[in-house]
Coordinates of C-alpha atoms and ligand atoms in Angstrom, one line a residue:
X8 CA -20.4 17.0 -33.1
X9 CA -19.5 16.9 -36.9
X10 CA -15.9 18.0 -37.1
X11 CA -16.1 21.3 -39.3
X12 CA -14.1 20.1 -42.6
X13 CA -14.8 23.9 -44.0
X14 CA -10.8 25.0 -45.0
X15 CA -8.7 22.9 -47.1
X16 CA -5.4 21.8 -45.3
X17 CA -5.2 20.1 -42.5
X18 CA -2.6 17.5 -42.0
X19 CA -0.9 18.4 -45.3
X20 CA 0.2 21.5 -43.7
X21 CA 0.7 20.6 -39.7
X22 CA 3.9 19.1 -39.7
X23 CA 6.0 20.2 -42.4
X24 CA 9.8 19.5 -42.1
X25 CA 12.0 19.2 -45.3
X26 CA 9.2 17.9 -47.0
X27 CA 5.6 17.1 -46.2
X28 CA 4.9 13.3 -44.5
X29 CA 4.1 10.9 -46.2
X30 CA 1.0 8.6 -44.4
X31 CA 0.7 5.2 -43.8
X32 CA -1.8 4.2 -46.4
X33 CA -2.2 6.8 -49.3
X34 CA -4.2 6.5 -53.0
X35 CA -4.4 7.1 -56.5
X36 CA -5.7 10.5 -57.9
X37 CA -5.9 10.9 -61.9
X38 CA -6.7 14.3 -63.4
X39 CA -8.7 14.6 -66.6
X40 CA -8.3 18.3 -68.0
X41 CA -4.8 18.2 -66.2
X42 CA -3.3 20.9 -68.4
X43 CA -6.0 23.6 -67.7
X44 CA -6.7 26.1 -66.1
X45 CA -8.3 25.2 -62.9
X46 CA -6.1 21.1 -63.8
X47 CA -3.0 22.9 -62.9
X48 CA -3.3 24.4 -59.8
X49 CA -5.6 21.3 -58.5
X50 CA -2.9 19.0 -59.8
X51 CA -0.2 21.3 -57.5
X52 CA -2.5 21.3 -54.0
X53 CA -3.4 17.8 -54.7
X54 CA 0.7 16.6 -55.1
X55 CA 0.7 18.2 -51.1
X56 CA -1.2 15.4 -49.8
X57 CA 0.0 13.2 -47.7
X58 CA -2.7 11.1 -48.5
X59 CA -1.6 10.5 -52.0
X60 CA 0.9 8.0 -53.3
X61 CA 0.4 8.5 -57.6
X62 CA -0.8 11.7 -59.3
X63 CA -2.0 10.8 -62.9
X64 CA -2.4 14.0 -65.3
X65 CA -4.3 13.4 -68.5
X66 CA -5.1 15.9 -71.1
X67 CA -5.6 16.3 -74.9
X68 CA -2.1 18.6 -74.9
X69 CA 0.3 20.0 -72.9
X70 CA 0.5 18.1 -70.2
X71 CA 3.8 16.8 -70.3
X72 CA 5.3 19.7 -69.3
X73 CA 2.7 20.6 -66.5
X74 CA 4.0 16.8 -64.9
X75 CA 7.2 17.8 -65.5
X76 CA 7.1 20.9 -63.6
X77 CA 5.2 19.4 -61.2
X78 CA 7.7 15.9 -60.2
X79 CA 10.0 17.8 -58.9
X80 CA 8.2 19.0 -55.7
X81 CA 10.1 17.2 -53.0
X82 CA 6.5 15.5 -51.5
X83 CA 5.6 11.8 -51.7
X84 CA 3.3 11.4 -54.8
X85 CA 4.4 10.2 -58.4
X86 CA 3.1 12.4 -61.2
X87 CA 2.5 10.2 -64.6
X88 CA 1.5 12.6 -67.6
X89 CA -0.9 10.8 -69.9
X90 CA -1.6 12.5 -73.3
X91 CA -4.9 11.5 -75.7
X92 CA -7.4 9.2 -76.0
X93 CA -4.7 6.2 -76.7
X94 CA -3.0 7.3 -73.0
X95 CA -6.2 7.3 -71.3
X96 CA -7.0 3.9 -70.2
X97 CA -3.2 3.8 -68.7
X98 CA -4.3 6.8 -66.7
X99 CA -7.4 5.5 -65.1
X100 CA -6.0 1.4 -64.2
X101 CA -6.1 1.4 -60.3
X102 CA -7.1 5.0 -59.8
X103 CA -9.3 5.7 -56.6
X104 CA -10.6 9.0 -57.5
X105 CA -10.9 10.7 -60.9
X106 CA -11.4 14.4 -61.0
X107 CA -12.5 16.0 -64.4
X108 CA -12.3 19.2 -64.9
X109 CA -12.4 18.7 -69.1
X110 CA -14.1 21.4 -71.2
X111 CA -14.7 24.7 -72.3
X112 CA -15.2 27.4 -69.4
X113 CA -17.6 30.8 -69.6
X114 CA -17.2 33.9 -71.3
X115 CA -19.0 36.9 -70.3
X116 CA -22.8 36.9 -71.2
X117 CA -23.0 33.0 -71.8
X118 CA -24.9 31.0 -69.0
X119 CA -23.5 27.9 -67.8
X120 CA -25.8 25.4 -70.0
X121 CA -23.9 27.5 -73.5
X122 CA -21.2 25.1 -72.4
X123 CA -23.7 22.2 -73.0
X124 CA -22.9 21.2 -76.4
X125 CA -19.3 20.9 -76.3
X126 CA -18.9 19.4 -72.5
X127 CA -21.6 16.9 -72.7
X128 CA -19.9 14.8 -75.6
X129 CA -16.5 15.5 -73.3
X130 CA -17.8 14.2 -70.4
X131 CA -19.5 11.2 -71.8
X132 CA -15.9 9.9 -73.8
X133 CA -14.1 10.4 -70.4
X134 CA -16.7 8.6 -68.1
X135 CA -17.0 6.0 -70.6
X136 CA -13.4 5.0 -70.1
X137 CA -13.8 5.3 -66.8
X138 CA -16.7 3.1 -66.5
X139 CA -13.8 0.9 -68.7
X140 CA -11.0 1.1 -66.5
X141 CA -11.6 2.4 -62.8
X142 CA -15.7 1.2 -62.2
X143 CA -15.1 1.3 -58.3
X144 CA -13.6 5.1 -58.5
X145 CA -14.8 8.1 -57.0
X146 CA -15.8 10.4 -59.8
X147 CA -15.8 13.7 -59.7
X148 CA -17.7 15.9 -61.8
X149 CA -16.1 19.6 -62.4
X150 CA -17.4 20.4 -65.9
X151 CA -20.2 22.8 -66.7
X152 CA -23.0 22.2 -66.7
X153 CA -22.9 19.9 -63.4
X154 CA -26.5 20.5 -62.9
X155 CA -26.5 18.1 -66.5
X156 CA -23.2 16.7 -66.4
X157 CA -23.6 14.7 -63.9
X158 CA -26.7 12.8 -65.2
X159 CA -24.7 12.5 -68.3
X160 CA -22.4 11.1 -66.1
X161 CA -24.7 8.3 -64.3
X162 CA -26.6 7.5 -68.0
X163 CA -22.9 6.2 -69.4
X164 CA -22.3 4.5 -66.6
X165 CA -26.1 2.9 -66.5
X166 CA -25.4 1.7 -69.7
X167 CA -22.2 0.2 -69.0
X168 CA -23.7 -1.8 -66.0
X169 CA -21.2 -0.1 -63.3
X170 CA -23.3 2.6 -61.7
X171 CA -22.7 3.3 -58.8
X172 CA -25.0 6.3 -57.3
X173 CA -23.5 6.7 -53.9
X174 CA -19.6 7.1 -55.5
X175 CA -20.9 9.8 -58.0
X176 CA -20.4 13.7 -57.3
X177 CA -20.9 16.9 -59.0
X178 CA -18.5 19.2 -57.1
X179 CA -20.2 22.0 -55.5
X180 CA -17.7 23.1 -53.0
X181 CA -17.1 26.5 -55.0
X182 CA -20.4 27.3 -53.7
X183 CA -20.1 26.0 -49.9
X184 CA -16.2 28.4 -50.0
X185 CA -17.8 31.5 -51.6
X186 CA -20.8 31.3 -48.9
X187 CA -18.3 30.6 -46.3
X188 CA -15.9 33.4 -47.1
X189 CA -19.0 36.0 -47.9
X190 CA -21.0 35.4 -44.4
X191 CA -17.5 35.4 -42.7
X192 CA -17.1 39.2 -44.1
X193 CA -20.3 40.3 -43.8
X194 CA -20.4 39.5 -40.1
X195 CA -16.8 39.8 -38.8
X196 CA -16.9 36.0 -38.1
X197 CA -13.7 34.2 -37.9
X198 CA -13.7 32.4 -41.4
X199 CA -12.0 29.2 -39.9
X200 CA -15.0 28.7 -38.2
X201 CA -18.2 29.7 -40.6
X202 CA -20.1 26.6 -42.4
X203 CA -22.8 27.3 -45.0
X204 CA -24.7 24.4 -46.2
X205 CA -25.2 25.3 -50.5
X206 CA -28.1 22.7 -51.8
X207 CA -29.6 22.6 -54.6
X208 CA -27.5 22.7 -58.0
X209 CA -24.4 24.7 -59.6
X210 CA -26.0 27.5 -61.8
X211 CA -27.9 30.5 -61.1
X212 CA -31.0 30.4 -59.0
X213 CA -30.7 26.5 -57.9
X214 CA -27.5 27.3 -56.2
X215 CA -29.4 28.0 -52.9
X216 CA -27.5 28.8 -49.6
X217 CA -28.8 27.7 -46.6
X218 CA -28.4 30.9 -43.9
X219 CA -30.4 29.4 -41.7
X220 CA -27.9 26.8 -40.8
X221 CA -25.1 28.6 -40.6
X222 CA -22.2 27.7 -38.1
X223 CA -21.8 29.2 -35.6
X224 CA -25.4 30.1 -35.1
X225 CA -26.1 33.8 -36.9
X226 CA -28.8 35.8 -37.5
X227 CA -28.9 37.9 -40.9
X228 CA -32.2 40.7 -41.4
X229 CA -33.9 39.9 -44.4
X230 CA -31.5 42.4 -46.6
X231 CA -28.4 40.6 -45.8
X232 CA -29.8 36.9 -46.8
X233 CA -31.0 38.4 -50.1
X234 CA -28.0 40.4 -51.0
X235 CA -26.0 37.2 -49.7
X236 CA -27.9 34.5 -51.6
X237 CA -28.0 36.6 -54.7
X238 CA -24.3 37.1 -54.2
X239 CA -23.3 33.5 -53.7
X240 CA -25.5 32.2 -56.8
X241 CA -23.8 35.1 -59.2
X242 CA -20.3 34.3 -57.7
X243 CA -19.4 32.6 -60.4
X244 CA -20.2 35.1 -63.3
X245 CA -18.7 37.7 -61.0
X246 CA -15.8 36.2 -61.4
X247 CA -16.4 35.6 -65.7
X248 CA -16.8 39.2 -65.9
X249 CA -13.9 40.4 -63.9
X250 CA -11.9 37.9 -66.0
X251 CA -13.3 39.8 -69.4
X252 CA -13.0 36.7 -71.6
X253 CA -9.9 35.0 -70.4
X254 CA -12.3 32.3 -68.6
X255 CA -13.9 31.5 -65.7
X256 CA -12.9 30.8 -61.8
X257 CA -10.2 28.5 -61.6
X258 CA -8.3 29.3 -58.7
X259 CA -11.1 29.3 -56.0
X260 CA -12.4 26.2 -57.5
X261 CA -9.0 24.3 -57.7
X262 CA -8.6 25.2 -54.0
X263 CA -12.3 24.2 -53.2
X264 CA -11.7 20.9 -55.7
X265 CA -8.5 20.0 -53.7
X266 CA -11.2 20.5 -50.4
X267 CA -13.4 17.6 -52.1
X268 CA -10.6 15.4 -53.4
X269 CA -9.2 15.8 -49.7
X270 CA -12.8 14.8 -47.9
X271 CA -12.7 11.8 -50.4
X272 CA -9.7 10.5 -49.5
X273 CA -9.8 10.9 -45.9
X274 CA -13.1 9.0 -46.6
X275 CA -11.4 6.2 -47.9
X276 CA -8.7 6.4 -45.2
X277 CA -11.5 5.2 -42.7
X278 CA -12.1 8.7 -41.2
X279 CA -15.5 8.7 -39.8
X280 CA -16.1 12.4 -39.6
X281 CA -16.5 13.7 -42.9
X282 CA -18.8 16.0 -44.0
X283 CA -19.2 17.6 -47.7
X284 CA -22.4 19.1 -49.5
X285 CA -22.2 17.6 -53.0
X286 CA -24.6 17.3 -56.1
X287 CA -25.6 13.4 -56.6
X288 CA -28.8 11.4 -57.3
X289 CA -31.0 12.2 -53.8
X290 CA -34.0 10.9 -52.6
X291 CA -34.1 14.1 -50.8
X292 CA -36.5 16.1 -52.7
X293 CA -38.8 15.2 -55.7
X294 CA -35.6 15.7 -58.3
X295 CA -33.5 12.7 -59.3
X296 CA -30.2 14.5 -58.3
X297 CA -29.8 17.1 -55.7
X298 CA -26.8 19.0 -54.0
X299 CA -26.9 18.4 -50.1
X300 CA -24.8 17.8 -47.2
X301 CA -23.5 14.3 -47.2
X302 CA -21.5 12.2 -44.5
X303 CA -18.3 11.0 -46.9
X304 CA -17.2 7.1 -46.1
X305 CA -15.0 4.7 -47.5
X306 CA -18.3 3.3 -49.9
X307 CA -18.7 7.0 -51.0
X308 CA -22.3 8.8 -49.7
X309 CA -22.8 6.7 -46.6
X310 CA -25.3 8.9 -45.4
X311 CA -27.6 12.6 -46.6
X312 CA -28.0 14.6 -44.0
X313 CA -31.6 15.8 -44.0
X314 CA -31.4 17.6 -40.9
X315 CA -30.2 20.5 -42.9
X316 CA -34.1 20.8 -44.5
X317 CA -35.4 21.0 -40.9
X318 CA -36.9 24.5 -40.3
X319 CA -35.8 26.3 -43.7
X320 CA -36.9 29.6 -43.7
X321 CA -40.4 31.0 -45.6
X322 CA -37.1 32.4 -48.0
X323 CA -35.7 29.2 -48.2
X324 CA -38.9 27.2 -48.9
X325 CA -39.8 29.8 -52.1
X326 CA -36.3 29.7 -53.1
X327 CA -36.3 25.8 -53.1
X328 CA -39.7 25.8 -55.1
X329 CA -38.6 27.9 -57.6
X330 CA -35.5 26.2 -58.3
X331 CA -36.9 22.5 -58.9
X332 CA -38.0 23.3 -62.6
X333 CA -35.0 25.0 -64.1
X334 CA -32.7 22.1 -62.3
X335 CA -35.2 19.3 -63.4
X336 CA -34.9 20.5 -67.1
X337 CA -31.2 20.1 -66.8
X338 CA -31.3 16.9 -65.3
X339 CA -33.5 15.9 -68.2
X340 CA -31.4 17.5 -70.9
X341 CA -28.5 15.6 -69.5
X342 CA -30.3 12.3 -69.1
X343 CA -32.0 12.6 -72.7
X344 CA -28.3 13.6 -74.1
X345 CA -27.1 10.6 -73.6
X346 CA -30.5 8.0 -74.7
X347 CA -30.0 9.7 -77.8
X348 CA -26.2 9.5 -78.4
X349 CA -25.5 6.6 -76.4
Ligands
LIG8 P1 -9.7 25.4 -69.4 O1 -10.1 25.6 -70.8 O2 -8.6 26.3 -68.8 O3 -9.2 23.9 -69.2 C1 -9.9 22.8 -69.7 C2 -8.9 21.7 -70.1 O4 -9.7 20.6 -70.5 C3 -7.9 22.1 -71.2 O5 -6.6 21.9 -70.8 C4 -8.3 21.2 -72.3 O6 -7.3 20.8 -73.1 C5 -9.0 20.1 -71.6 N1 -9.8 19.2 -72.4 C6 -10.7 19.6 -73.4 N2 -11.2 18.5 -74.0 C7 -10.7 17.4 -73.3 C8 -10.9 16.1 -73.4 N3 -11.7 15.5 -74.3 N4 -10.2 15.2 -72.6 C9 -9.4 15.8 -71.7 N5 -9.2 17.1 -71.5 C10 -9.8 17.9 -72.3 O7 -11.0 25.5 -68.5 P2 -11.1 25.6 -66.9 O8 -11.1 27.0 -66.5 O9 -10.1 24.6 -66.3 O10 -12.6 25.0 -66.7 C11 -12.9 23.7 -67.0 C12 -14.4 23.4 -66.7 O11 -14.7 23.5 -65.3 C13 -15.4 24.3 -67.5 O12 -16.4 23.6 -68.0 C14 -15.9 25.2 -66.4 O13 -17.1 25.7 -66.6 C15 -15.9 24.3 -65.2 N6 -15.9 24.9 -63.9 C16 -16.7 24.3 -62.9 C17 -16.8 24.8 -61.6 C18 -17.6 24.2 -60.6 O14 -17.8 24.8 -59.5 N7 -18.1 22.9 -60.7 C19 -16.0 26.0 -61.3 C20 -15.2 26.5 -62.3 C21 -15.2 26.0 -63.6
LIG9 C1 -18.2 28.9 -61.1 O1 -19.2 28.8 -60.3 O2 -17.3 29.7 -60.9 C2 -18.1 27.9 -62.2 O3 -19.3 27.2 -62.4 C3 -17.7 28.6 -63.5 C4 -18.7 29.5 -64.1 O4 -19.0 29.4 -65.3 O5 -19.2 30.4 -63.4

C-alpha cells in the first residue's frame, strides 16, 4: 500500500487562497548553484512549499538578483542570497537539506564523465563545507557525473569523520519522471498513476528502467521495453542535442529535484509513506553505491526496497550485468579522485 509519491505537488497546490499555507513545522533548504540554470527554477518550486520556512541561495555570481526576484512571492519561506566561498558557511548553518546543482552541464557529443574534471573539484569544495557547517543534512547530489560524484561526495565526508551513508543521495528522479511520462504515452495510461522503478546509475546504459514493475501492472512486447529503455537511458542527451549547445535539461530536472527535495522533507516531517529511487551506497548488489527504490524517513534511507529485484526479466538481468562495470569504474574514479587530492 505505498502511497504513489510519482507527481510533484501535493499539498503545496491543494489549498491555495491568497497565498499558499504555511505548515505547522517547516525546514531549511540551501541551494548551491542557485543562479543556474536548473538553481533557478528549483529555487522557485521549492519557495511553494509549505514545508519550507528559509530558502538559502548560494552561488559563485549572480545570485543576488535571482533572491531578489524570488522574495517577493507572497509564500512563507525566506530567501537569503549568499555569494562566494567567504558567504558559504553562512549559507549552510542550520540547513536541513542542501541541494547542489554546481557545475558545468553537457554539450552535444560530450558524455557525462567530460564533465569529470571540472565538477569533481566543485563538488568536493562544496561538500567539504558542508561536512563543516551542516554534518546532519540531507545532501543532495545533482552534479554530473552522479554515478562519481557522489563517491566523491562520501570520500570528503569519510575524511572529515561525518559520513553519514543513509543521509547521502545522488538525485535520479529525472530518470524515474522521464520513464514515468514515456510508458504513460506509450500505453495511454493516466500519467498520475504510472510508477517506474530506474536502478542502477545516472548515465547511459546503467540507467536501467525496471518495466517489469511498473504501476499499475502492464505488459510491454519485447519491442516496446527496448525502444523504452533505450529511450529513457538517452533522455538526457535527447534533450543536449535539441538544446544545440546552450546546455543540458534543466527544466524537467528542477521539477523532478523539487519531487526529491519534497519526499525529503515530508520525510523529515514524520510522514511514513515515502517512497523515492535514489543513487546511494547499497548493499544491494555487488557495487558500493547503487540507485534503487528507498523508503525516505526522518534519519534519511530507513529502508531499500529489494522487492523491486524480485522476478526481473531475462532483459533486465543482462541489462543489470552489463551495467556493473562501466558504473563500478565510475565509482572508482570518484573514490580515487578524492585519496589523491584530498
Ligand atoms: P548551469 O551552468 O546553468 O548552472 C550551474 C551553476 O553552478 C552556475 O550558476 C554556476 O555559477 C554555478 N557554479 C559553478 N561553480 C560553482 C561553485 N564552485 N560553487 C557554487 N556554484 C557554482 O548548469 P545546469 O544546467 O544548472 O547544470 C548543473 C549540473 O547539473 C551539471 O553538472 C549537469 O550535468 C547536472 N545535471 C544533472 C542532472 C541529474 O539528473 N542528476 C540533470 C540535469 C543536469
Ligand atoms: C540528464 O539526464 O538530463 C542530465 O544528467 C544532464 C545530461 O547531461 O544529460
Amino acid at each position: 500500500s505505498q502511497k504513489i509519491t510519482n507527481q510533484l505537488q501535493p499539498h503545496a497546490f491543494q489549498k491555495i487562497t491568497n497565498q499558499l499555507q504555511p505548515h505547522a513545522s517547516t525546514f531549511k533548504v540551501a541551494i548551491l548553484g542557485a543562479a543556474g540554470g536548473i538553481g533557478q527554477p528549483l529555487a522557485l518550486l521549492i519557495k511553494m512549499s509549505p514545508l519550507v520556512s528559509a530558502l538559502h541561495l548560494y552561488d559563485i555570481a549572480n545570485v543576488k538578483g535571482v533572491a531578489a526576484d524570488l522574495s517577493h512571492c507572497n509564500t512563507p519561506s525566506q530567501v537569503l542570497d549568499f555569494t562566494g566561498p567567504q558567504e558559504l558557511a553562512n549559507c549552510l548553518k542550520g540547513v536541513d537539506v542542501v541541494v547542489i546543482p554546481a557545475g558545468v552541464p553537457r554539450k552535444p557529443g560530450m558524455t557525462r564523465d567530460d564533465l569529470f574534471n571540472i565538477n569533481a573539484n566543485i563538488v568536493k569544495t562544496l561538500v567539504q563545507a558542508v561536512a563543516d557547517n551542516c554534518p546532519d543534512a540531507f545532501i543532495h547530489i545533482i552534479s554530473n557525473p552522479v554515478n562519481s560524484t557522489v563517491p566523491i561526495a562520501a570520500e570528503v565526508l569519510k575524511q572529515k569523520g561525518v559520513y553519514n551513508p543513509k543521509k547521502l543521495f545522488g538525485v535520479t528522479t529525472l530518470d524515474v519522471v522521464r520513464a514515468n511520462t514515456f510508458v504513460a504515452q506509450k500505453k495511454n495510461l493516466k500519467l498520475i498513476d504510472v510508477d517506474v522503478p530506474v536502478v542502477g546509475g545516472h548515465a547511459g546504459i546503467t540507467i536501467l528502467p525496471l518495466l517489469s514493475k511498473t504501476r499499475p501492472s502492464t505488459t510491454f512486447n519485447d519491442k516496446e521495453v527496448e525502444e523504452l529503455t533505450v529511450r529513457i537511458q538517452n533522455a538526457g542527451t535527447e534533450v543536449v542535442e535539441a538544446k544545440a549547445g546552450a546546455g543540458s535539461a534543466t527544466l524537467s530536472m528542477a521539477y523532478a529535484a523539487a519531487r526529491f527535495v519534497e519526499s525529503s522533507l515530508r520525510a523529515l516531517d514524520g510522514d511514513g509513506d515515502v517512497y523515492e529511487c535514489t543513487f546511494i551506497q547499497s548493499d544491494l548488489t555487488e557495487l558500493p553505491f547503487f540507485a534503487s527504490r528507498v523508503k525516505l524517513g526522518k534519519e534519511g534511507v530507513e529502508a531499500v526496497l529489494s522487492v523491486d529485484f524480485q522476478g526481473l526479466t531475462e532483459y533486465e538481468e543482462k541489462a543489470l550485468e552489463a551495467l556493473k562495470p562501466e558504473l563500478k569504474a565510475s565509482i572508482e574514479k570518484g573514490v580515487a579522485f578524492v585519496q589523491k587530492h584530498p
